[in-house]
Coordinates of C-alpha atoms and ligand atoms in Angstrom, one line a residue:
X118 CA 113.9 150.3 72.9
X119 CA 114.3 147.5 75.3
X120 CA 110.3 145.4 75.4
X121 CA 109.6 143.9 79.0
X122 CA 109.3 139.9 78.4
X123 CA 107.0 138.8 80.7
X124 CA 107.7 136.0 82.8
X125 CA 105.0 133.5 83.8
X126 CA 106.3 131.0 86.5
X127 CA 104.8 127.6 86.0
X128 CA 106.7 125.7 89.0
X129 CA 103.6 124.9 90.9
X130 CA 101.9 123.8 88.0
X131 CA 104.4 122.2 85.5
X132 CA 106.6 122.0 87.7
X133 CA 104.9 120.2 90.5
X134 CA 104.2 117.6 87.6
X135 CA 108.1 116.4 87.5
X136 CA 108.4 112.5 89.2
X137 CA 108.0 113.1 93.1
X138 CA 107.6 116.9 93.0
X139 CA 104.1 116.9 94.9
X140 CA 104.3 120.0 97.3
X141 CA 101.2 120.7 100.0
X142 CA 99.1 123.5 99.7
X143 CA 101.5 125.3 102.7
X144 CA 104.6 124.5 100.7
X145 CA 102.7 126.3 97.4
X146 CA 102.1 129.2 99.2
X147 CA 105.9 129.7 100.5
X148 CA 107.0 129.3 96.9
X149 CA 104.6 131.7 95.9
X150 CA 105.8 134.1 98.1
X151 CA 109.1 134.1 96.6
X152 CA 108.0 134.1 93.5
X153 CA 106.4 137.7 94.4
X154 CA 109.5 138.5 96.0
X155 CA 111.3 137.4 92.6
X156 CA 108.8 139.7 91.0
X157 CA 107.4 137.2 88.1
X158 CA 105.0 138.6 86.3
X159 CA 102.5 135.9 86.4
X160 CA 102.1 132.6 88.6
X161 CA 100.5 129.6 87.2
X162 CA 99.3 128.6 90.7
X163 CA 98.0 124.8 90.0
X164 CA 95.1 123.1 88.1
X165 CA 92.4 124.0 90.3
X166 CA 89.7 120.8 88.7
X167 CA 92.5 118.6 89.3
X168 CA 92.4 117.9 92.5
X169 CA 90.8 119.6 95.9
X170 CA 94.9 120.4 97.2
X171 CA 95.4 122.4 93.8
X172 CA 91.6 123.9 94.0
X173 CA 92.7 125.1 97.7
X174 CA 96.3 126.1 96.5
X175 CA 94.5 128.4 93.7
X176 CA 92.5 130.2 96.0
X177 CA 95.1 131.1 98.4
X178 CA 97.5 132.4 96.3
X179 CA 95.0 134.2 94.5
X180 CA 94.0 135.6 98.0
X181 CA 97.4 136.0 99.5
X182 CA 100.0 136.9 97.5
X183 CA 100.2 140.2 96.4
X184 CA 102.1 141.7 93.2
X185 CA 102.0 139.0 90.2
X186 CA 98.9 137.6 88.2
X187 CA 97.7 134.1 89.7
X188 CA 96.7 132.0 86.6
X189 CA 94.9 128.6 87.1
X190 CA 94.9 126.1 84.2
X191 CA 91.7 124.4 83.1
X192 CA 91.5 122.1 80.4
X193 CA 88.9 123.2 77.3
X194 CA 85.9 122.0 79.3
X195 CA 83.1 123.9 81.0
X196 CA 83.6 121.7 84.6
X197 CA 87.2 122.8 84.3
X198 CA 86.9 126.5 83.5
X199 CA 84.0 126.8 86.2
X200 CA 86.2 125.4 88.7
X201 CA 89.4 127.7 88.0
X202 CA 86.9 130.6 88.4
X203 CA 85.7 129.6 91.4
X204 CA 89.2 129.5 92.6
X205 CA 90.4 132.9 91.2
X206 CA 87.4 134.9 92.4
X207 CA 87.8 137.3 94.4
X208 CA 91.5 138.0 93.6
X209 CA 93.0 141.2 92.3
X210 CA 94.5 140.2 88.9
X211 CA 92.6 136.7 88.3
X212 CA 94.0 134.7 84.9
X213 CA 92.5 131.9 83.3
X214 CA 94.6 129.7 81.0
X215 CA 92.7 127.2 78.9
X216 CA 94.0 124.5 76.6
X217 CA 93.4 122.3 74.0
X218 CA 96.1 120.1 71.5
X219 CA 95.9 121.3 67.9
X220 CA 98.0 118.3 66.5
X221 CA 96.7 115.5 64.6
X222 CA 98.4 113.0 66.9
X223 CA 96.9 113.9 69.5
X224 CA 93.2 114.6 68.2
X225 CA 93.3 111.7 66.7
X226 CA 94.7 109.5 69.3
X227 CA 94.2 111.2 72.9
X228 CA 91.5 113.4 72.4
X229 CA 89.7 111.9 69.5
X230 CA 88.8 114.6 68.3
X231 CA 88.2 116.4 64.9
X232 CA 90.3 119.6 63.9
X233 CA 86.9 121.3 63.5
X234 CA 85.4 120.1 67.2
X235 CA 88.5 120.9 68.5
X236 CA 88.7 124.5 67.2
X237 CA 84.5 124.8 68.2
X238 CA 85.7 123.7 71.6
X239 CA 88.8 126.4 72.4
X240 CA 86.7 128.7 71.0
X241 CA 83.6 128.3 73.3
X242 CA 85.7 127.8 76.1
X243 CA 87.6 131.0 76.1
X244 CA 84.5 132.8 75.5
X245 CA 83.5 131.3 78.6
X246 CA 86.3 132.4 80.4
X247 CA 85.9 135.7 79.2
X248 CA 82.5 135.8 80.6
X249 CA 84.5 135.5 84.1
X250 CA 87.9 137.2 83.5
X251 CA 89.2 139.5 81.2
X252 CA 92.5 137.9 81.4
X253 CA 92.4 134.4 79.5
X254 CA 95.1 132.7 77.5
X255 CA 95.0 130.0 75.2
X256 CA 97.5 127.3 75.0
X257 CA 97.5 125.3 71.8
X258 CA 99.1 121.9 73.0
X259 CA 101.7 120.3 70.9
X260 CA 101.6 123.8 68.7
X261 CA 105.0 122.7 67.2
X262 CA 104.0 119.2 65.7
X263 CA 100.8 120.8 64.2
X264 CA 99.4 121.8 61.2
X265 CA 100.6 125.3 60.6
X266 CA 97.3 126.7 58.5
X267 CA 95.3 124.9 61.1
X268 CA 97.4 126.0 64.2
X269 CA 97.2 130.1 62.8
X270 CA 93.2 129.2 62.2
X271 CA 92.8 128.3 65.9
X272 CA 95.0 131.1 66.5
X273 CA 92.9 133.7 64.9
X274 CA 89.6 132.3 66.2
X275 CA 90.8 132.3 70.1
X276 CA 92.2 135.7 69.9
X277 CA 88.9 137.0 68.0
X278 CA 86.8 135.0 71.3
X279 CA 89.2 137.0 73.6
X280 CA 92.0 135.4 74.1
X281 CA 94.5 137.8 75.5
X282 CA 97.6 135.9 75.2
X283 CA 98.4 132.5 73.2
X284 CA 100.9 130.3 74.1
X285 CA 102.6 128.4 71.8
X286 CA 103.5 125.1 73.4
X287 CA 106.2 122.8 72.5
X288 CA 104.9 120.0 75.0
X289 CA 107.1 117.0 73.6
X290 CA 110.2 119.4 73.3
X291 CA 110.6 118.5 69.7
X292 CA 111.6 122.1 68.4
X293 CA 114.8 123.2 66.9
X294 CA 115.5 127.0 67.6
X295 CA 115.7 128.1 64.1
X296 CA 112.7 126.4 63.5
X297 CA 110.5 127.7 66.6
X298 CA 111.6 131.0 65.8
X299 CA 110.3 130.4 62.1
X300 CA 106.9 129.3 64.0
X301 CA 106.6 132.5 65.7
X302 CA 107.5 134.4 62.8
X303 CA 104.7 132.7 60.8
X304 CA 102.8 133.0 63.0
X305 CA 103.4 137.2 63.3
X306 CA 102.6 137.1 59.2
X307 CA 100.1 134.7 59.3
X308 CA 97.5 135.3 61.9
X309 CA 95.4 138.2 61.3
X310 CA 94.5 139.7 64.9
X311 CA 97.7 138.7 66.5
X312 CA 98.6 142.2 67.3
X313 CA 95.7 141.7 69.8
X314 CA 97.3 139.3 72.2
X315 CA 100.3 138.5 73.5
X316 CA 102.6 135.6 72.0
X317 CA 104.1 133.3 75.0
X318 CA 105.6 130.3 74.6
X319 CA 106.2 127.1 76.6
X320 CA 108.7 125.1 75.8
X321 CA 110.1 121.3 77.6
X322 CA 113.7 120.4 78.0
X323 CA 113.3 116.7 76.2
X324 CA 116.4 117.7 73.7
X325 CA 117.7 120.4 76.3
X326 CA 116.8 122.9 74.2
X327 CA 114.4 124.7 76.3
X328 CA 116.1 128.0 76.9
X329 CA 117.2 128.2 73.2
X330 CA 113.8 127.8 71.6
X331 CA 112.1 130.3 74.3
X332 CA 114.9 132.7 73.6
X333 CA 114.5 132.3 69.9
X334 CA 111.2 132.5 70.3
X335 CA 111.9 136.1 71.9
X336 CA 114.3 137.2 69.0
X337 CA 110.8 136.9 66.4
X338 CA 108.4 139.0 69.1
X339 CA 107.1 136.8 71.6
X340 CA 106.6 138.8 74.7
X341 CA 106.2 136.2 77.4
X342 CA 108.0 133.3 78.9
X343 CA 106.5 130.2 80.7
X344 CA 109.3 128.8 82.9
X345 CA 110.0 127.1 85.9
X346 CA 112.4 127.5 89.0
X347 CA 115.2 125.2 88.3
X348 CA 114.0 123.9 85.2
X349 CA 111.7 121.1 86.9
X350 CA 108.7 119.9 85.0
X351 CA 107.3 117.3 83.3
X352 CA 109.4 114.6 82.0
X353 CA 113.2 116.6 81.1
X354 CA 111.0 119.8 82.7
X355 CA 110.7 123.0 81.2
X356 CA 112.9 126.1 80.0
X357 CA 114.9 127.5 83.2
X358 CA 113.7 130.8 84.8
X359 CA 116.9 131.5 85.8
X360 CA 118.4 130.7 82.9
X361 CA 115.8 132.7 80.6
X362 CA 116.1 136.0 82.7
X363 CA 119.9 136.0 83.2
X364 CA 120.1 135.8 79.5
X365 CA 117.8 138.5 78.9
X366 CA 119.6 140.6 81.6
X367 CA 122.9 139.5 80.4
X368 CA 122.4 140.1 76.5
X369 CA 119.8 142.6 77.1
X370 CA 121.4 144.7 74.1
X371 CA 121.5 141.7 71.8
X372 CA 117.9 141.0 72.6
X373 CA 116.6 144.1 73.1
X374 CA 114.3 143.1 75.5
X375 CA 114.6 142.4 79.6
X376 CA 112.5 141.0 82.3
X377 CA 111.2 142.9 85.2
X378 CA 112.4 139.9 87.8
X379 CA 114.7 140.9 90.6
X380 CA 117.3 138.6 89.7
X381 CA 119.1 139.2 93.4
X382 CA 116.3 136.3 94.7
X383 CA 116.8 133.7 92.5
X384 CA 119.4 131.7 94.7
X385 CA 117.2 131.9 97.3
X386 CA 114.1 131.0 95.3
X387 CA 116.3 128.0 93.6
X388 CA 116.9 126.8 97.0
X389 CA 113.8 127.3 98.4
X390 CA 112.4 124.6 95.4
X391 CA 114.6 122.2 95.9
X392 CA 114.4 122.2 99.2
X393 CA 110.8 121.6 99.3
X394 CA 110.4 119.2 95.7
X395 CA 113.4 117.1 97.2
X396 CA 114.7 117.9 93.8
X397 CA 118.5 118.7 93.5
X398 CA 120.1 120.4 91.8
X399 CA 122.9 119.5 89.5
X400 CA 126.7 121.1 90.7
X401 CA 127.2 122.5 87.2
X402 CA 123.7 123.6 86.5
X403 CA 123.7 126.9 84.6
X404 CA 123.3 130.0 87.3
X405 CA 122.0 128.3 90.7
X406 CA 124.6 125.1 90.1
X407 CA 127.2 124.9 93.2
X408 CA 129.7 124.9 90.6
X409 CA 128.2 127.9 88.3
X410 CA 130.5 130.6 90.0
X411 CA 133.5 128.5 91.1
X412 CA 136.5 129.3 88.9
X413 CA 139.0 126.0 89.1
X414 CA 141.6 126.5 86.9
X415 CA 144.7 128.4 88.1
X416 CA 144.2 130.4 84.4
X417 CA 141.0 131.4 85.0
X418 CA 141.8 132.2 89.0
X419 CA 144.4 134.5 87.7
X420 CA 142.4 136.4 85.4
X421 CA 139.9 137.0 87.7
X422 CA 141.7 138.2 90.2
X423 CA 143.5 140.8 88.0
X424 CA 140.2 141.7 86.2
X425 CA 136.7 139.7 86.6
X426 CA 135.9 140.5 83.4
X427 CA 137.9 138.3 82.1
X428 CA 135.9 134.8 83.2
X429 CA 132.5 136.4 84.9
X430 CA 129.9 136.8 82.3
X431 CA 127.7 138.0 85.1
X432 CA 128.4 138.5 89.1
X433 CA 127.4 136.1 91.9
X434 CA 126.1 139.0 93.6
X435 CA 123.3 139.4 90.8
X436 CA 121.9 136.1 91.1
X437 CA 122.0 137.1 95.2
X438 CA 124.8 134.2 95.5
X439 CA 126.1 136.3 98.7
X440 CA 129.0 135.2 100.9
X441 CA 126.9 133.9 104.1
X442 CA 125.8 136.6 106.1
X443 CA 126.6 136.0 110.0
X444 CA 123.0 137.2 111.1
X445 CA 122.8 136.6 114.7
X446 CA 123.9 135.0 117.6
X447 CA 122.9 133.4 121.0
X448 CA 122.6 136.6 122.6
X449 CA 120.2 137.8 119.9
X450 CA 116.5 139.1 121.1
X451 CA 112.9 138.4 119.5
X452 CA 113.3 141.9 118.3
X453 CA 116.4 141.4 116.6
X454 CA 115.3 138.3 114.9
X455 CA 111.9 139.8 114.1
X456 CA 113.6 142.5 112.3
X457 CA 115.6 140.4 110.1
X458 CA 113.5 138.1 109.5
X459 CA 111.7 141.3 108.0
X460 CA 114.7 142.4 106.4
X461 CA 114.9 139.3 104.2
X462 CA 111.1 139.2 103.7
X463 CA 109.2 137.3 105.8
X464 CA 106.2 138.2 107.7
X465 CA 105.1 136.1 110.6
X466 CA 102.5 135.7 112.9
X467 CA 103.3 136.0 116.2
X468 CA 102.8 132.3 117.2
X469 CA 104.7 131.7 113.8
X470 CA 107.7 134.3 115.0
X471 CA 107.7 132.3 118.8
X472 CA 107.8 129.1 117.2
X473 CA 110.7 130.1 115.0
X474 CA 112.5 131.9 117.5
X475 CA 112.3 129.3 120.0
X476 CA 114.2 127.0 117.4
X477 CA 116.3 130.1 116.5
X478 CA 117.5 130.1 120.3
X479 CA 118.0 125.6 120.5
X480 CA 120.1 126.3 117.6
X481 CA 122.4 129.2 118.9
X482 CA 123.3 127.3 121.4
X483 CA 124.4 124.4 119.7
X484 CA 126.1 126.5 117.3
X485 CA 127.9 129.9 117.9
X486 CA 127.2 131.8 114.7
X487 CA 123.8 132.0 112.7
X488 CA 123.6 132.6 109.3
X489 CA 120.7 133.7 106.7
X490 CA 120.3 130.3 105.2
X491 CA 119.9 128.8 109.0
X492 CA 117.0 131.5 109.4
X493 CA 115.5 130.2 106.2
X494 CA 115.5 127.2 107.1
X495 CA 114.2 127.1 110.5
X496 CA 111.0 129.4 109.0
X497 CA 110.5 127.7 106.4
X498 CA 109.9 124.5 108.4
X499 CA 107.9 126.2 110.6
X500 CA 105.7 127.7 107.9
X501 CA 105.4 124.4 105.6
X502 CA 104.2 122.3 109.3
X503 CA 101.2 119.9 108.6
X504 CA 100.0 117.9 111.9
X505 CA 102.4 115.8 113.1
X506 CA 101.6 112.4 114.3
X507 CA 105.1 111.3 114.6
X508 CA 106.7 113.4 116.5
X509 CA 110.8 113.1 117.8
X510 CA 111.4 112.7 121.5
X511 CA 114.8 111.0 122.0
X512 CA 117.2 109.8 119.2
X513 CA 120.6 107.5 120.8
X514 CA 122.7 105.9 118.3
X515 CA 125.6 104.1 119.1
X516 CA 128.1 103.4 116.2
X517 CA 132.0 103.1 115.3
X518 CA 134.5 101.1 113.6
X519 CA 134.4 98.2 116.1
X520 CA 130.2 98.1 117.3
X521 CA 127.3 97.0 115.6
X522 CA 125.1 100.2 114.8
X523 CA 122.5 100.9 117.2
X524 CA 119.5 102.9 117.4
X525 CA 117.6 103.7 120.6
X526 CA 114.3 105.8 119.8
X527 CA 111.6 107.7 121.0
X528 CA 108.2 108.8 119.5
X529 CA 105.2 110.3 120.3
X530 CA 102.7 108.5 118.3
X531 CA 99.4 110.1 117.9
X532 CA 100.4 111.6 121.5
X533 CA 101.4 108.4 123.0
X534 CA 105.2 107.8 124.1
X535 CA 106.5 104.5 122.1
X536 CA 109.9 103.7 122.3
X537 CA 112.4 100.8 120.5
X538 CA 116.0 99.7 119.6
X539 CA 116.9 98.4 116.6
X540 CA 120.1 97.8 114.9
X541 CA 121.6 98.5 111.1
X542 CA 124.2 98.9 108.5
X543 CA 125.3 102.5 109.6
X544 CA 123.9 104.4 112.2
X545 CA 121.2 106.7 110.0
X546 CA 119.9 103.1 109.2
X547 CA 119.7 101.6 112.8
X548 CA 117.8 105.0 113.1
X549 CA 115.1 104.4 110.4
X550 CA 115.1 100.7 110.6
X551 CA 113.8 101.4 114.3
X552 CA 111.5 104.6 113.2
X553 CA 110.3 102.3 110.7
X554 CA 109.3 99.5 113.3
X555 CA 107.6 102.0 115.7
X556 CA 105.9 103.7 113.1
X557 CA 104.9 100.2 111.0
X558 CA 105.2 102.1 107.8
X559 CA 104.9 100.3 104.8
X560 CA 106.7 102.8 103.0
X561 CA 109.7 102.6 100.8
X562 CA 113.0 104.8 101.1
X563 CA 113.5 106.1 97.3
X564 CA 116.3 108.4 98.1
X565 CA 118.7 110.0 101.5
X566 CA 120.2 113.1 100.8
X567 CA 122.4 114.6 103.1
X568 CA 124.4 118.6 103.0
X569 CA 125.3 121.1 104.8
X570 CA 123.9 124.3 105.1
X571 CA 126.7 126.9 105.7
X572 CA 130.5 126.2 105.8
X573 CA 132.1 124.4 109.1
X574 CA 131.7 121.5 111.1
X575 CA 129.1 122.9 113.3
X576 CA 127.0 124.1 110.3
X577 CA 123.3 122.6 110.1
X578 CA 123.3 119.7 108.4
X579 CA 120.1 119.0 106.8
X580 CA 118.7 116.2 105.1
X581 CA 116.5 115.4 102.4
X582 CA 114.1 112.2 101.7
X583 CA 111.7 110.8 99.5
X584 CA 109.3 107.5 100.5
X585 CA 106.5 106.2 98.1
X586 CA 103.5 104.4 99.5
X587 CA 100.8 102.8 97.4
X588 CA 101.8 104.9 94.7
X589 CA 102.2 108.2 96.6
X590 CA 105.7 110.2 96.7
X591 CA 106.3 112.3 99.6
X592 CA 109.4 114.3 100.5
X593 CA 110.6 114.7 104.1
X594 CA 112.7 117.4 105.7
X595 CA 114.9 118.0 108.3
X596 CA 117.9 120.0 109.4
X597 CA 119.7 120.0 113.0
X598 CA 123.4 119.9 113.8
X599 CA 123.5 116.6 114.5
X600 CA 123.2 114.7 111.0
X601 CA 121.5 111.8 112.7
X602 CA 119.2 114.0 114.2
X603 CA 118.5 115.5 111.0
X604 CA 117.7 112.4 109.3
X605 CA 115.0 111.2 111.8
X606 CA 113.4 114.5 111.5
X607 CA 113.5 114.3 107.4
X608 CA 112.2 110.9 108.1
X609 CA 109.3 111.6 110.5
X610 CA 108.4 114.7 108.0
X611 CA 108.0 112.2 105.3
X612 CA 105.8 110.4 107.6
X613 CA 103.9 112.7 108.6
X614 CA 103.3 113.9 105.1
X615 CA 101.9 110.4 104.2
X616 CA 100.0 110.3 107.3
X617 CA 98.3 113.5 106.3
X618 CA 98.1 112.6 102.6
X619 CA 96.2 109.5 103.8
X620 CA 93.9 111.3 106.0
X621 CA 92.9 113.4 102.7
X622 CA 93.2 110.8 99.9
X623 CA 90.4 110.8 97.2
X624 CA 90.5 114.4 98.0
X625 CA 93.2 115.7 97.2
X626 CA 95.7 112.7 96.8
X627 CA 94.5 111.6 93.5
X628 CA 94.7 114.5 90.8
X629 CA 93.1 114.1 87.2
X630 CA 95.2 114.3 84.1
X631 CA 95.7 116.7 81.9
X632 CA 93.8 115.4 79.1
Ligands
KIV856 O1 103.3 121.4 77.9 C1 102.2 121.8 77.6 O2 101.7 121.8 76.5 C2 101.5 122.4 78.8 C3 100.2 123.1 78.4 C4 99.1 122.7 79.4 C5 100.5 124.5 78.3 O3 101.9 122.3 79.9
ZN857 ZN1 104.1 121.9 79.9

């Protein structure tokens, strides 16, 4: 018989911890929505004692997103357990996920801790979120460089306090497959109660093993996946959703076991995160790379025209990796836009679907043919808006093989018109070095990143930025068909986002740790 693996989606928790990754509380919510869409079973929807952004971002998933279980993570402390309750009240399927390390490296050098005060402490604490939720799960941090008797004895206690699902972490990535899957097998023969929870298991890329261990892991019982979109997380990040449930799908014999996720959103929910984090993806990354369904060579291109079978292990279309769908065009209505809009899942408000159609409309006329991904786009960036105090009035720039690169520019700042020229190396730099002077940003450009959205010279071109100030990463957005148009709006997004992370700092711009 084929088990259901559960899949809990950690993005916006683990994930968000990957260099730079920081998304707003607006941005959370749009991923969470796809991650409904994708049909996870469980979102890990932040650290809600972190910080007052994650607090807020717990409670409106919780509130707002209908179909999966929203988990907040709290460390083993009463403050922390308190606080992810507070955040999760009220919703329909409320999770708490509490941690603590079990290895002697850390209790003896980060926590400082004894294996006894440690075990007291995961104990108490998931009886304390019992006394909230009936859903709690226990992650033993750094499970795979601990003791094993000690490890099954935390085990066994947590589950017998109500613990409904442990998680065996591999937090450094240090596991081997074979050896993980000995773990959970040990664990299976060793821990008394453990038909009384569910095993998960959470595993980091640091030896790009990830997907290996979790699917070992799956091979000896466990019956739940933590994994992230794209693979981001901390450090090397952690074990590929996609790459996790096309296995299962793929090898679902092998395995006997699937997932419940509608793999036909996962290009669009890969996109959607890396569209937002400012985090790439890699051209021959497994499933959602550009590369993953491109055949090259004129052997493989002949095989697969006489039989895919022959190279295609599984079919673009199953991922949702669609040929680009020619959606509408300038003589297109509100109606007609509301209703696919609809069709590909979003919901708007009606100042949210005139806003978005007005742009729809300034885009069809620059460009003849509009595709899904332009729809995407243009909602997206409407739904992810935070107050803009930079705002784009007029953009000139004046470039060529034989003149020096020049920018003439117009912004509203804080509603008042302030204009400049400046010059540069190219004309996207004349363009920020004269943002840059009107905006008196002490910011610093970490990375430009420019591509296109669907095929041709008129497609949207849309750009990508990240800019650190005082210690704060921000990534800025833009698309447009004019590339240098694009990049001033990425730009002023960025802006804006530090503009608005300054207005809220201590509140939500410094988080605490996980420890
Ligand atoms: O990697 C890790 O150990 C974690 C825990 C909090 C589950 O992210
Ligand atoms: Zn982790």
């Amino acid at each position: 018989m084929t088990r259901m693996i559960q899949i809990f989606d950690t993005t916006l928790r683990d994930g968000e911890q990957s260099p730079g990754a920081s998304m707003n509380v607006e941005e959370k919510l749009i991923i969470a929505k796809q991650l409904a869409r994708l049909n996870v079973d469980i979102i890990e929807a932040g650290f809600a004692f972190s910080s007052p952004g994650d607090f807020e971002a717990v409670k409106r998933i919780a509130h707002e997103v209908e179909g999966p279980i929203v988990a907040s993570l709290a460390r083993a402390k009463p403050e922390d357990v308190d606080r992810a309750w507070e955040a999760l009240k009220g919703a329909s399927k409320p999770r708490i996920h509490t941690f603590i390390s079990t290895s002697d490296i850390h209790l003896k050098h980060q926590f400082r801790l004894t294996r006894d005060q440690a075990l007291r402490r995961a104990v108490e604490m998931v009886e304390r979120a019992r006394g909230y939720v009936e859903d709690v799960e226990f992650s033993p941090m750094d499970a795979t460089r601990s003791d094993e008797t000690y490890l099954c004895e935390v085990l066994e206690a947590v589950i017998a306090a109500g613990a409904r699902t442990v998680n065996i972490a591999d937090t450094v990535g240090y596991a081997i497959p074979h050896e993980f899957a000995s773990l959970i097998r040990t664990i299976r023969e060793r821990v008394p109660n453990i038909n009384k929870a569910v095993i998960s298991v959470h595993c980091h890329n640091d030896l790009g093993l990830s997907t290996a261990n979790s699917l070992a892991a799956v091979s000896e019982g466990a019956g739940q996946v933590e994994c992230t979109i794209n693979g981001i997380g901390e450090r090397a990040g952690n074990a590929s959703l996609e790459e996790v449930v096309m296995t299962l799908r793929t090898r679902r014999r092998l395995f006997e076991a699937d997932t419940q996720v509608r793999t036909e959103e996962i290009t669009k929910a890969s996109r959607l995160v890396s569209k937002i984090t400012g985090m790439m993806v890699q051209p021959n990354k497994s499933v959602v790379g550009a590369n993953a369904f491109a055949h090259e060579s004129g052997i493989h291109q002949d095989g697969l025209l006489k039989e895919k079978m022959t190279y295609e292990i599984m079919t673009p279309a199953s991922v949702g990796l669609v040929q680009s769908n020619l959606v509408l065009g300038k003589h297109s209505g509100r109606h007609a836009f509301k209703n696919r809009l609809e069709e590909i899942g979003y919901r708007l408000t009606e100042e949210e679907l005139n806003a978005a159609f007005e742009r729809m409309k300034h885009l069809a006329d620059q460009k003849k043919e509009i595709f899904e991904e332009d729809i995407e786009t243009i909602v997206n960036e409407e739904l992810s808006k935070i107050p803009e105090v930079y705002l784009l009035r007029k953009i000139h720039v004046e470039s060529g093989s034989d003149v020096i690169p020049t920018a003439t520019v117009e912004l509203s700042v804080h509603g008042q018109s302030i204009q400049n020229v400046g010059k540069g190396d190219g004309p996207v730099d004349a363009a920020y070095k004269t943002i840059a002077a009107i905006a008196q940003t002490k910011s610093r450009l970490l990375s430009y990143v420019v591509a296109a959205i669907t095929g041709g010279t008129d497609a949207l071109g849309e750009v990508t930025v990240r800019l650190e100030e005082d210690g704060k990463n921000v990534t800025g957005y833009g698309a447009d068909t004019d590339i240098i148009v694009a990049s001033a709006k990425a730009y002023l997004n960025a802006l804006n986002k530090l503009a608005y992370w300054k207005t809220k700092r201590g509140q939500d711009g410094s988080k605490v740790g996980l420890i």
